[in-house]
């Protein structure tokens, strides 16, 4: 009978292994749709050539904070590729599905590409917007998503804050007033970056969109360079969107190996080239040099240097009762 | 909202046109600005409404879902990882015995089964079932188990549930062809307490179950861990449907397999014996062991089985051997090996175009006389036979003047599936008995003359 048991178990395992299709779920933030469509196709091809296995990668997109909450609530992500480290930290601490030091597992603090925040304005820049001062002027309508739910919005908020600090000799009260003035000019808060692009580009609302650099370029490509211009401010922030495997889920799905490879391949020549093609700033020198022409020079501050890291920035600015809650009042 | 915007723009445009001739450039510019501002406000309002609607749609995706339908009450979390379902099974029967000389069972109505059925899922992969039965003289827990689905091919179930041996017994209670299962099912275990590993391979082409159970006696289940079960029973079953996923219509519904159980060294404990008795279709005991007869040694069962469903035709057949070493407290050193055997075959034919199935039938046209719809109708027929090992009488383990050594039963019936939830049965069964060589049950025994029973049933299941 023991032999029979072993045979039955082995048959079940063999059959399940043979019939198993490798599926990955990448839970990402809003503007990476196009990047990961291209990247998934490349990785699938690479993995097939390397192992002979077929892998299908599904994508889920939304505001980075919302996406992190979904994973915490049980969305079965094998990997997360979110807008900022704090959101993955939240998964690590609340869902305990990955280790606290997850960021040390891949190069560059697990951020295979970077980006920044720029302005997308209507063609000809009718409001003459050149820098952050111009978007806090009365009568300028600014479109930006909600920093409570969107990673891009948090980067944009902090970029503006960094500018205000620098302009006011690091006077925090003055920076708060600046930010308050900015959000007085925001008529609609979308939950994610893609929603704000729709608000600005398709619904015709606002004079300027505070956008991810790649999202701004994509809008030009999508809606026509004759409709919008990109304006690069004097100061912006070095946005470092991180990636991580969700260890517990991947282990349960039996996808740990392929999930790791999926993220590691982002650092490959092909992965970096795809990032550059999609207007993300590649980490590799070769790809960075290749795509340097498409990015304007801008002074970039870092979250660590200017705000003491994400944990502190989150607590000070975006937590319930934080600076954003204090300064933002809906217009209607 | 768009209409509203057009009206505003139209009015302002008209105002602009009518005043343009007399207005200064400054006034014209102010009007243009007002128009642009209003246009923005309208756009913002429209967008806000759009965002609100998106928010409602997104919330609906994660909101818990409650549904009520033919499959019962279902309450599920937004992501379906948690599901609670309430089902029910109620069977209202009648039995009428004919020409029984006063020896057979009482005619009458009875609530055969009355079960609220609680099922569900927690954390996506863990299913549960809790089913009490209020239909008998005492309340019983029929099923109470948790099943972990690692994959369809590999699942683990723990608790009380049907021991995987008999094909007819494993068929769900609402789906059986007749009110009562055949006498072949007298020899297989019913619900038992234990753990099993089971699964469906290659999309159901093969299924298996291997488990360790307390070990139930024939035609019985267990609810407690009695001394009888000190040595656990290993139960296994494999079933194959090689053409299930092919285009070979004539063979797609063919399945065959084998089930069995083995329990070593039942002690000669002074506990209730081997079985409560073997029952006729009319649920009368035609065989019982004498008091003081106990299991004493290994027990095994072997049951080859097959089913075939093609269009309206359904056939289900199985053969069972139940082998048990037994002894009597009167002669404790005398161990007798008993090998009881039974078989049955059931045929069914749906008259109204539905496909026959091992599972429940769903009518193509649910009962609705106002629209000339009459549900599904099915003819059913069955023959079964059970032979008790003659050694049982020779060894003095049963009384030949009270009980028969064999029974043969045939049944005919008509089933009416009004809809997925309501079913009515009408059937007739006749059971004849064989006495031990040279003797026959006494005239007062239930097995003294054939049993003739007319059954009816109204069943509600959801």
mmCIF file of N, CA and C in Angstrom, chain A residues 18-141:
data_model
loop_
_atom_site.group_PDB
_atom_site.id
_atom_site.type_symbol
_atom_site.label_atom_id
_atom_site.label_comp_id
_atom_site.label_asym_id
_atom_site.label_seq_id
_atom_site.Cartn_x
_atom_site.Cartn_y
_atom_site.Cartn_z
ATOM 1 N N UNK A 18 4.096 18.430 -15.555
ATOM 2 C CA UNK A 18 4.056 18.414 -17.008
ATOM 3 C C UNK A 18 3.039 19.384 -17.557
ATOM 4 N N UNK A 19 1.887 19.487 -16.874
ATOM 5 C CA UNK A 19 0.800 20.319 -17.375
ATOM 6 C C UNK A 19 0.929 21.763 -16.908
ATOM 7 N N UNK A 20 1.899 22.038 -16.058
ATOM 8 C CA UNK A 20 1.981 23.355 -15.442
ATOM 9 C C UNK A 20 2.445 24.414 -16.434
ATOM 10 N N UNK A 21 1.729 25.487 -16.430
ATOM 11 C CA UNK A 21 2.120 26.612 -17.256
ATOM 12 C C UNK A 21 2.659 27.686 -16.326
ATOM 13 N N UNK A 22 3.831 28.258 -16.692
ATOM 14 C CA UNK A 22 4.426 29.257 -15.800
ATOM 15 C C UNK A 22 3.724 30.589 -16.021
ATOM 16 N N UNK A 23 3.149 31.093 -14.957
ATOM 17 C CA UNK A 23 2.462 32.378 -15.044
ATOM 18 C C UNK A 23 3.009 33.303 -13.968
ATOM 19 N N UNK A 24 3.280 34.519 -14.354
ATOM 20 C CA UNK A 24 3.754 35.525 -13.406
ATOM 21 C C UNK A 24 2.772 36.681 -13.395
ATOM 22 N N UNK A 25 2.581 37.246 -12.229
ATOM 23 C CA UNK A 25 1.806 38.483 -12.155
ATOM 24 C C UNK A 25 2.735 39.596 -11.672
ATOM 25 N N UNK A 26 2.879 40.609 -12.525
ATOM 26 C CA UNK A 26 3.668 41.786 -12.187
ATOM 27 C C UNK A 26 2.709 42.905 -11.799
ATOM 28 N N UNK A 27 2.713 43.264 -10.534
ATOM 29 C CA UNK A 27 1.857 44.362 -10.072
ATOM 30 C C UNK A 27 2.697 45.637 -10.074
ATOM 31 N N UNK A 28 2.296 46.571 -10.913
ATOM 32 C CA UNK A 28 3.133 47.735 -11.170
ATOM 33 C C UNK A 28 2.336 49.020 -10.980
ATOM 34 N N UNK A 29 2.981 50.138 -11.224
ATOM 35 C CA UNK A 29 2.277 51.412 -11.080
ATOM 36 C C UNK A 29 1.769 51.879 -12.433
ATOM 37 N N UNK A 30 1.196 53.064 -12.438
ATOM 38 C CA UNK A 30 0.375 53.448 -13.573
ATOM 39 C C UNK A 30 1.093 53.568 -14.924
ATOM 40 N N UNK A 31 2.200 54.319 -15.018
ATOM 41 C CA UNK A 31 2.703 54.615 -16.362
ATOM 42 C C UNK A 31 3.625 53.539 -16.953
ATOM 43 N N UNK A 32 3.734 52.391 -16.305
ATOM 44 C CA UNK A 32 4.684 51.395 -16.825
ATOM 45 C C UNK A 32 4.048 50.401 -17.781
ATOM 46 N N UNK A 33 2.803 50.635 -18.145
ATOM 47 C CA UNK A 33 2.104 49.676 -19.008
ATOM 48 C C UNK A 33 2.920 49.351 -20.267
ATOM 49 N N UNK A 34 3.313 50.392 -20.967
ATOM 50 C CA UNK A 34 3.983 50.202 -22.256
ATOM 51 C C UNK A 34 5.371 49.595 -22.059
ATOM 52 N N UNK A 35 6.059 50.045 -21.004
ATOM 53 C CA UNK A 35 7.389 49.493 -20.711
ATOM 54 C C UNK A 35 7.300 47.977 -20.543
ATOM 55 N N UNK A 36 6.351 47.526 -19.727
ATOM 56 C CA UNK A 36 6.324 46.095 -19.427
ATOM 57 C C UNK A 36 5.667 45.266 -20.535
ATOM 58 N N UNK A 37 4.887 45.889 -21.368
ATOM 59 C CA UNK A 37 4.420 45.147 -22.553
ATOM 60 C C UNK A 37 5.635 44.763 -23.397
ATOM 61 N N UNK A 38 6.512 45.737 -23.637
ATOM 62 C CA UNK A 38 7.721 45.467 -24.430
ATOM 63 C C UNK A 38 8.650 44.498 -23.694
ATOM 64 N N UNK A 39 8.822 44.768 -22.408
ATOM 65 C CA UNK A 39 9.786 43.963 -21.646
ATOM 66 C C UNK A 39 9.311 42.515 -21.495
ATOM 67 N N UNK A 40 8.030 42.335 -21.252
ATOM 68 C CA UNK A 40 7.517 40.974 -21.073
ATOM 69 C C UNK A 40 7.721 40.138 -22.324
ATOM 70 N N UNK A 41 7.513 40.767 -23.467
ATOM 71 C CA UNK A 41 7.716 40.042 -24.733
ATOM 72 C C UNK A 41 9.177 39.605 -24.850
ATOM 73 N N UNK A 42 10.081 40.519 -24.489
ATOM 74 C CA UNK A 42 11.515 40.188 -24.575
ATOM 75 C C UNK A 42 11.888 39.105 -23.576
ATOM 76 N N UNK A 43 11.370 39.215 -22.371
ATOM 77 C CA UNK A 43 11.731 38.227 -21.357
ATOM 78 C C UNK A 43 11.178 36.849 -21.694
ATOM 79 N N UNK A 44 9.958 36.823 -22.180
ATOM 80 C CA UNK A 44 9.344 35.545 -22.557
ATOM 81 C C UNK A 44 10.213 34.822 -23.580
ATOM 82 N N UNK A 45 10.680 35.590 -24.544
ATOM 83 C CA UNK A 45 11.540 35.028 -25.594
ATOM 84 C C UNK A 45 12.856 34.530 -24.996
ATOM 85 N N UNK A 46 13.411 35.354 -24.138
ATOM 86 C CA UNK A 46 14.689 35.015 -23.494
ATOM 87 C C UNK A 46 14.550 33.737 -22.659
ATOM 88 N N UNK A 47 13.470 33.666 -21.894
ATOM 89 C CA UNK A 47 13.281 32.521 -20.984
ATOM 90 C C UNK A 47 13.020 31.239 -21.774
ATOM 91 N N UNK A 48 12.307 31.379 -22.866
ATOM 92 C CA UNK A 48 12.029 30.217 -23.716
ATOM 93 C C UNK A 48 13.340 29.672 -24.287
ATOM 94 N N UNK A 49 14.172 30.598 -24.753
ATOM 95 C CA UNK A 49 15.459 30.171 -25.338
ATOM 96 C C UNK A 49 16.359 29.549 -24.270
ATOM 97 N N UNK A 50 16.278 30.079 -23.065
ATOM 98 C CA UNK A 50 17.166 29.598 -22.006
ATOM 99 C C UNK A 50 16.706 28.264 -21.418
ATOM 100 N N UNK A 51 15.412 28.132 -21.195
ATOM 101 C CA UNK A 51 14.917 26.955 -20.472
ATOM 102 C C UNK A 51 13.983 26.074 -21.273
ATOM 103 N N UNK A 52 13.452 26.587 -22.365
ATOM 104 C CA UNK A 52 12.455 25.838 -23.126
ATOM 105 C C UNK A 52 11.049 25.990 -22.562
ATOM 106 N N UNK A 53 10.922 26.680 -21.458
ATOM 107 C CA UNK A 53 9.604 26.847 -20.833
ATOM 108 C C UNK A 53 8.908 28.088 -21.372
ATOM 109 N N UNK A 54 7.589 27.986 -21.408
ATOM 110 C CA UNK A 54 6.782 29.149 -21.777
ATOM 111 C C UNK A 54 6.371 29.877 -20.500
ATOM 112 N N UNK A 55 6.547 31.166 -20.532
ATOM 113 C CA UNK A 55 6.115 31.945 -19.367
ATOM 114 C C UNK A 55 5.188 33.061 -19.851
ATOM 115 N N UNK A 56 4.106 33.215 -19.140
ATOM 116 C CA UNK A 56 3.145 34.270 -19.453
ATOM 117 C C UNK A 56 3.136 35.267 -18.301
ATOM 118 N N UNK A 57 3.391 36.523 -18.627
ATOM 119 C CA UNK A 57 3.428 37.543 -17.579
ATOM 120 C C UNK A 57 2.182 38.417 -17.684
ATOM 121 N N UNK A 58 1.403 38.435 -16.625
ATOM 122 C CA UNK A 58 0.240 39.330 -16.570
ATOM 123 C C UNK A 58 0.641 40.621 -15.872
ATOM 124 N N UNK A 59 0.013 41.709 -16.283
ATOM 125 C CA UNK A 59 0.333 43.016 -15.699
ATOM 126 C C UNK A 59 -0.880 43.584 -14.980
ATOM 127 N N UNK A 60 -0.620 44.244 -13.880
ATOM 128 C CA UNK A 60 -1.680 44.979 -13.180
ATOM 129 C C UNK A 60 -1.137 46.369 -12.894
ATOM 130 N N UNK A 61 -1.910 47.376 -13.240
ATOM 131 C CA UNK A 61 -1.426 48.750 -13.076
ATOM 132 C C UNK A 61 -2.425 49.613 -12.324
ATOM 133 N N UNK A 62 -1.919 50.582 -11.624
ATOM 134 C CA UNK A 62 -2.758 51.532 -10.888
ATOM 135 C C UNK A 62 -1.841 52.436 -10.099
ATOM 136 N N UNK A 63 -2.447 53.310 -9.315
ATOM 137 C CA UNK A 63 -1.636 54.149 -8.445
ATOM 138 C C UNK A 63 -0.768 53.266 -7.553
ATOM 139 N N UNK A 64 0.494 53.650 -7.388
ATOM 140 C CA UNK A 64 1.454 52.781 -6.700
ATOM 141 C C UNK A 64 0.994 52.426 -5.286
ATOM 142 N N UNK A 65 0.488 53.418 -4.550
ATOM 143 C CA UNK A 65 0.020 53.160 -3.193
ATOM 144 C C UNK A 65 -1.163 52.212 -3.180
ATOM 145 N N UNK A 66 -2.069 52.401 -4.130
ATOM 146 C CA UNK A 66 -3.238 51.527 -4.219
ATOM 147 C C UNK A 66 -2.811 50.102 -4.574
ATOM 148 N N UNK A 67 -1.847 49.998 -5.467
ATOM 149 C CA UNK A 67 -1.379 48.679 -5.885
ATOM 150 C C UNK A 67 -0.723 47.942 -4.707
ATOM 151 N N UNK A 68 0.068 48.683 -3.943
ATOM 152 C CA UNK A 68 0.699 48.069 -2.773
ATOM 153 C C UNK A 68 -0.357 47.574 -1.792
ATOM 154 N N UNK A 69 -1.395 48.388 -1.613
ATOM 155 C CA UNK A 69 -2.465 47.979 -0.690
ATOM 156 C C UNK A 69 -3.178 46.724 -1.201
ATOM 157 N N UNK A 70 -3.350 46.650 -2.510
ATOM 158 C CA UNK A 70 -3.986 45.456 -3.089
ATOM 159 C C UNK A 70 -3.159 44.210 -2.810
ATOM 160 N N UNK A 71 -1.837 44.342 -2.925
ATOM 161 C CA UNK A 71 -0.963 43.188 -2.652
ATOM 162 C C UNK A 71 -1.059 42.819 -1.168
ATOM 163 N N UNK A 72 -1.074 43.838 -0.332
ATOM 164 C CA UNK A 72 -1.222 43.576 1.116
ATOM 165 C C UNK A 72 -2.548 42.868 1.385
ATOM 166 N N UNK A 73 -3.569 43.243 0.627
ATOM 167 C CA UNK A 73 -4.898 42.657 0.829
ATOM 168 C C UNK A 73 -5.067 41.301 0.154
ATOM 169 N N UNK A 74 -4.028 40.825 -0.527
ATOM 170 C CA UNK A 74 -4.125 39.475 -1.067
ATOM 171 C C UNK A 74 -3.955 39.333 -2.566
ATOM 172 N N UNK A 75 -3.755 40.437 -3.303
ATOM 173 C CA UNK A 75 -3.497 40.301 -4.743
ATOM 174 C C UNK A 75 -2.216 39.490 -4.919
ATOM 175 N N UNK A 76 -2.282 38.417 -5.708
ATOM 176 C CA UNK A 76 -1.206 37.420 -5.716
ATOM 177 C C UNK A 76 -0.084 37.799 -6.671
ATOM 178 N N UNK A 77 0.624 38.857 -6.353
ATOM 179 C CA UNK A 77 1.728 39.307 -7.201
ATOM 180 C C UNK A 77 2.948 38.423 -6.986
ATOM 181 N N UNK A 78 3.545 37.980 -8.092
ATOM 182 C CA UNK A 78 4.833 37.292 -7.988
ATOM 183 C C UNK A 78 5.959 38.303 -7.863
ATOM 184 N N UNK A 79 5.794 39.407 -8.592
ATOM 185 C CA UNK A 79 6.762 40.502 -8.481
ATOM 186 C C UNK A 79 5.996 41.819 -8.401
ATOM 187 N N UNK A 80 6.622 42.788 -7.745
ATOM 188 C CA UNK A 80 6.067 44.142 -7.742
ATOM 189 C C UNK A 80 7.110 45.084 -8.337
ATOM 190 N N UNK A 81 6.640 45.986 -9.161
ATOM 191 C CA UNK A 81 7.519 46.988 -9.770
ATOM 192 C C UNK A 81 6.817 48.323 -9.558
ATOM 193 N N UNK A 82 7.040 48.899 -8.405
ATOM 194 C CA UNK A 82 6.235 50.056 -7.993
ATOM 195 C C UNK A 82 7.007 51.365 -8.126
ATOM 196 N N UNK A 83 6.324 52.453 -7.814
ATOM 197 C CA UNK A 83 6.889 53.775 -8.080
ATOM 198 C C UNK A 83 7.911 54.199 -7.042
ATOM 199 N N UNK A 84 7.782 53.654 -5.840
ATOM 200 C CA UNK A 84 8.724 54.090 -4.806
ATOM 201 C C UNK A 84 8.884 53.003 -3.740
ATOM 202 N N UNK A 85 10.030 53.074 -3.077
ATOM 203 C CA UNK A 85 10.408 52.012 -2.146
ATOM 204 C C UNK A 85 9.451 51.906 -0.972
ATOM 205 N N UNK A 86 8.873 53.025 -0.585
ATOM 206 C CA UNK A 86 8.000 52.978 0.591
ATOM 207 C C UNK A 86 6.840 52.013 0.386
ATOM 208 N N UNK A 87 6.318 51.964 -0.836
ATOM 209 C CA UNK A 87 5.175 51.092 -1.104
ATOM 210 C C UNK A 87 5.572 49.620 -0.980
ATOM 211 N N UNK A 88 6.786 49.283 -1.395
ATOM 212 C CA UNK A 88 7.227 47.894 -1.236
ATOM 213 C C UNK A 88 7.574 47.623 0.231
ATOM 214 N N UNK A 89 8.099 48.630 0.902
ATOM 215 C CA UNK A 89 8.322 48.486 2.353
ATOM 216 C C UNK A 89 7.006 48.152 3.068
ATOM 217 N N UNK A 90 5.937 48.808 2.626
ATOM 218 C CA UNK A 90 4.633 48.568 3.259
ATOM 219 C C UNK A 90 4.215 47.104 3.078
ATOM 220 N N UNK A 91 4.495 46.536 1.909
ATOM 221 C CA UNK A 91 4.166 45.121 1.680
ATOM 222 C C UNK A 91 5.009 44.245 2.600
ATOM 223 N N UNK A 92 6.289 44.637 2.747
ATOM 224 C CA UNK A 92 7.192 43.851 3.599
ATOM 225 C C UNK A 92 6.752 43.880 5.059
ATOM 226 N N UNK A 93 6.335 45.040 5.512
ATOM 227 C CA UNK A 93 6.003 45.142 6.940
ATOM 228 C C UNK A 93 4.587 44.682 7.248
ATOM 229 N N UNK A 94 3.634 44.969 6.352
ATOM 230 C CA UNK A 94 2.234 44.630 6.653
ATOM 231 C C UNK A 94 1.857 43.223 6.222
ATOM 232 N N UNK A 95 2.312 42.804 5.050
ATOM 233 C CA UNK A 95 1.963 41.452 4.584
ATOM 234 C C UNK A 95 3.049 40.442 4.939
ATOM 235 N N UNK A 96 4.195 40.936 5.267
ATOM 236 C CA UNK A 96 5.342 40.077 5.605
ATOM 237 C C UNK A 96 5.598 39.036 4.519
ATOM 238 N N UNK A 97 5.435 39.458 3.305
ATOM 239 C CA UNK A 97 5.628 38.509 2.215
ATOM 240 C C UNK A 97 6.971 38.678 1.518
ATOM 241 N N UNK A 98 7.799 39.571 2.046
ATOM 242 C CA UNK A 98 9.170 39.678 1.566
ATOM 243 C C UNK A 98 10.008 40.262 2.703
ATOM 244 N N UNK A 99 11.319 40.027 2.672
ATOM 245 C CA UNK A 99 12.135 40.473 3.797
ATOM 246 C C UNK A 99 12.295 41.992 3.833
ATOM 247 N N UNK A 100 12.605 42.502 5.024
ATOM 248 C CA UNK A 100 12.732 43.950 5.190
ATOM 249 C C UNK A 100 13.884 44.513 4.353
ATOM 250 N N UNK A 101 14.914 43.688 4.118
ATOM 251 C CA UNK A 101 16.073 44.190 3.363
ATOM 252 C C UNK A 101 15.978 43.852 1.874
ATOM 253 N N UNK A 102 14.765 43.792 1.390
ATOM 254 C CA UNK A 102 14.537 43.403 -0.013
ATOM 255 C C UNK A 102 15.322 44.270 -0.990
ATOM 256 N N UNK A 103 15.569 45.507 -0.620
ATOM 257 C CA UNK A 103 16.165 46.444 -1.576
ATOM 258 C C UNK A 103 17.641 46.143 -1.850
ATOM 259 N N UNK A 104 18.227 45.316 -0.947
ATOM 260 C CA UNK A 104 19.653 44.997 -1.130
ATOM 261 C C UNK A 104 19.866 43.846 -2.104
ATOM 262 N N UNK A 105 18.804 43.246 -2.576
ATOM 263 C CA UNK A 105 18.969 42.004 -3.332
ATOM 264 C C UNK A 105 19.342 42.220 -4.795
ATOM 265 N N UNK A 106 19.072 43.398 -5.303
ATOM 266 C CA UNK A 106 19.416 43.673 -6.702
ATOM 267 C C UNK A 106 20.248 44.954 -6.759
ATOM 268 N N UNK A 107 21.003 45.146 -7.850
ATOM 269 C CA UNK A 107 21.874 46.335 -7.952
ATOM 270 C C UNK A 107 21.082 47.640 -7.855
ATOM 271 N N UNK A 108 21.794 48.694 -7.533
ATOM 272 C CA UNK A 108 21.217 50.044 -7.464
ATOM 273 C C UNK A 108 19.980 50.105 -6.565
ATOM 274 N N UNK A 109 20.083 49.474 -5.418
ATOM 275 C CA UNK A 109 18.943 49.456 -4.494
ATOM 276 C C UNK A 109 17.672 48.951 -5.160
ATOM 277 N N UNK A 110 17.862 47.972 -6.010
ATOM 278 C CA UNK A 110 16.727 47.333 -6.707
ATOM 279 C C UNK A 110 15.942 48.299 -7.587
ATOM 280 N N UNK A 111 16.628 49.324 -8.089
ATOM 281 C CA UNK A 111 15.957 50.223 -9.035
ATOM 282 C C UNK A 111 16.701 50.151 -10.368
ATOM 283 N N UNK A 112 16.186 49.372 -11.302
ATOM 284 C CA UNK A 112 16.910 49.140 -12.561
ATOM 285 C C UNK A 112 16.858 50.322 -13.528
ATOM 286 N N UNK A 113 15.993 51.287 -13.257
ATOM 287 C CA UNK A 113 15.908 52.482 -14.102
ATOM 288 C C UNK A 113 15.449 53.621 -13.198
ATOM 289 N N UNK A 114 15.628 54.828 -13.674
ATOM 290 C CA UNK A 114 15.159 55.983 -12.890
ATOM 291 C C UNK A 114 14.293 56.861 -13.780
ATOM 292 N N UNK A 115 13.735 57.872 -13.181
ATOM 293 C CA UNK A 115 12.963 58.842 -13.954
ATOM 294 C C UNK A 115 12.922 60.134 -13.142
ATOM 295 N N UNK A 116 12.164 61.079 -13.595
ATOM 296 C CA UNK A 116 11.998 62.313 -12.828
ATOM 297 C C UNK A 116 10.656 62.937 -13.167
ATOM 298 N N UNK A 117 10.401 64.092 -12.590
ATOM 299 C CA UNK A 117 9.129 64.771 -12.835
ATOM 300 C C UNK A 117 9.370 65.988 -13.728
ATOM 301 N N UNK A 118 8.569 66.100 -14.772
ATOM 302 C CA UNK A 118 8.666 67.245 -15.682
ATOM 303 C C UNK A 118 7.268 67.854 -15.854
ATOM 304 N N UNK A 119 7.221 68.939 -16.631
ATOM 305 C CA UNK A 119 5.925 69.577 -16.896
ATOM 306 C C UNK A 119 5.510 69.259 -18.332
ATOM 307 N N UNK A 120 4.263 68.909 -18.485
ATOM 308 C CA UNK A 120 3.690 68.804 -19.826
ATOM 309 C C UNK A 120 2.714 69.968 -19.965
ATOM 310 N N UNK A 121 2.982 70.822 -20.964
ATOM 311 C CA UNK A 121 2.120 71.999 -21.148
ATOM 312 C C UNK A 121 1.495 71.952 -22.537
ATOM 313 N N UNK A 122 0.507 72.777 -22.736
ATOM 314 C CA UNK A 122 -0.147 72.793 -24.042
ATOM 315 C C UNK A 122 0.772 73.456 -25.071
ATOM 316 N N UNK A 123 0.599 73.083 -26.316
ATOM 317 C CA UNK A 123 1.520 73.487 -27.374
ATOM 318 C C UNK A 123 1.710 75.003 -27.386
ATOM 319 N N UNK A 124 2.936 75.413 -27.477
ATOM 320 C CA UNK A 124 3.243 76.842 -27.481
ATOM 321 C C UNK A 124 3.357 77.425 -26.092
ATOM 322 N N UNK A 125 3.065 76.608 -25.090
ATOM 323 C CA UNK A 125 3.162 77.009 -23.673
ATOM 324 C C UNK A 125 2.472 78.343 -23.425
ATOM 325 N N UNK A 126 1.130 78.404 -23.672
ATOM 326 C CA UNK A 126 0.421 79.695 -23.603
ATOM 327 C C UNK A 126 0.546 80.407 -22.265
ATOM 328 N N UNK A 127 0.773 79.667 -21.166
ATOM 329 C CA UNK A 127 0.902 80.323 -19.867
ATOM 330 C C UNK A 127 2.363 80.656 -19.539
ATOM 331 N N UNK A 128 3.239 80.367 -20.466
ATOM 332 C CA UNK A 128 4.646 80.713 -20.256
ATOM 333 C C UNK A 128 5.260 80.023 -19.055
ATOM 334 N N UNK A 129 4.959 78.766 -18.851
ATOM 335 C CA UNK A 129 5.435 78.030 -17.673
ATOM 336 C C UNK A 129 6.852 77.531 -17.921
ATOM 337 N N UNK A 130 7.772 77.977 -17.059
ATOM 338 C CA UNK A 130 9.170 77.582 -17.228
ATOM 339 C C UNK A 130 9.706 76.855 -16.011
ATOM 340 N N UNK A 131 9.183 77.205 -14.840
ATOM 341 C CA UNK A 131 9.710 76.581 -13.620
ATOM 342 C C UNK A 131 8.588 76.484 -12.583
ATOM 343 N N UNK A 132 8.943 75.975 -11.412
ATOM 344 C CA UNK A 132 7.938 75.729 -10.388
ATOM 345 C C UNK A 132 7.191 76.995 -9.981
ATOM 346 N N UNK A 133 7.880 78.145 -9.986
ATOM 347 C CA UNK A 133 7.214 79.394 -9.591
ATOM 348 C C UNK A 133 5.998 79.683 -10.460
ATOM 349 N N UNK A 134 6.108 79.261 -11.718
ATOM 350 C CA UNK A 134 5.031 79.588 -12.661
ATOM 351 C C UNK A 134 3.762 78.781 -12.395
ATOM 352 N N UNK A 135 3.915 77.639 -11.786
ATOM 353 C CA UNK A 135 2.705 76.823 -11.617
ATOM 354 C C UNK A 135 1.965 77.134 -10.313
ATOM 355 N N UNK A 136 2.564 77.957 -9.477
ATOM 356 C CA UNK A 136 1.832 78.343 -8.267
ATOM 357 C C UNK A 136 1.158 79.707 -8.437
ATOM 358 N N UNK A 137 1.316 80.278 -9.621
ATOM 359 C CA UNK A 137 0.683 81.584 -9.868
ATOM 360 C C UNK A 137 -0.832 81.419 -9.897
ATOM 361 N N UNK A 138 -1.500 82.426 -9.414
ATOM 362 C CA UNK A 138 -2.958 82.402 -9.430
ATOM 363 C C UNK A 138 -3.433 82.337 -10.879
ATOM 364 N N UNK A 139 -4.404 81.484 -11.115
ATOM 365 C CA UNK A 139 -4.948 81.373 -12.470
ATOM 366 C C UNK A 139 -4.317 80.284 -13.288
ATOM 367 N N UNK A 140 -3.284 79.638 -12.754
ATOM 368 C CA UNK A 140 -2.689 78.505 -13.462
ATOM 369 C C UNK A 140 -3.313 77.217 -12.927
ATOM 370 N N UNK A 141 -3.813 76.451 -13.839
ATOM 371 C CA UNK A 141 -4.493 75.212 -13.437
ATOM 372 C C UNK A 141 -3.526 74.037 -13.597
#
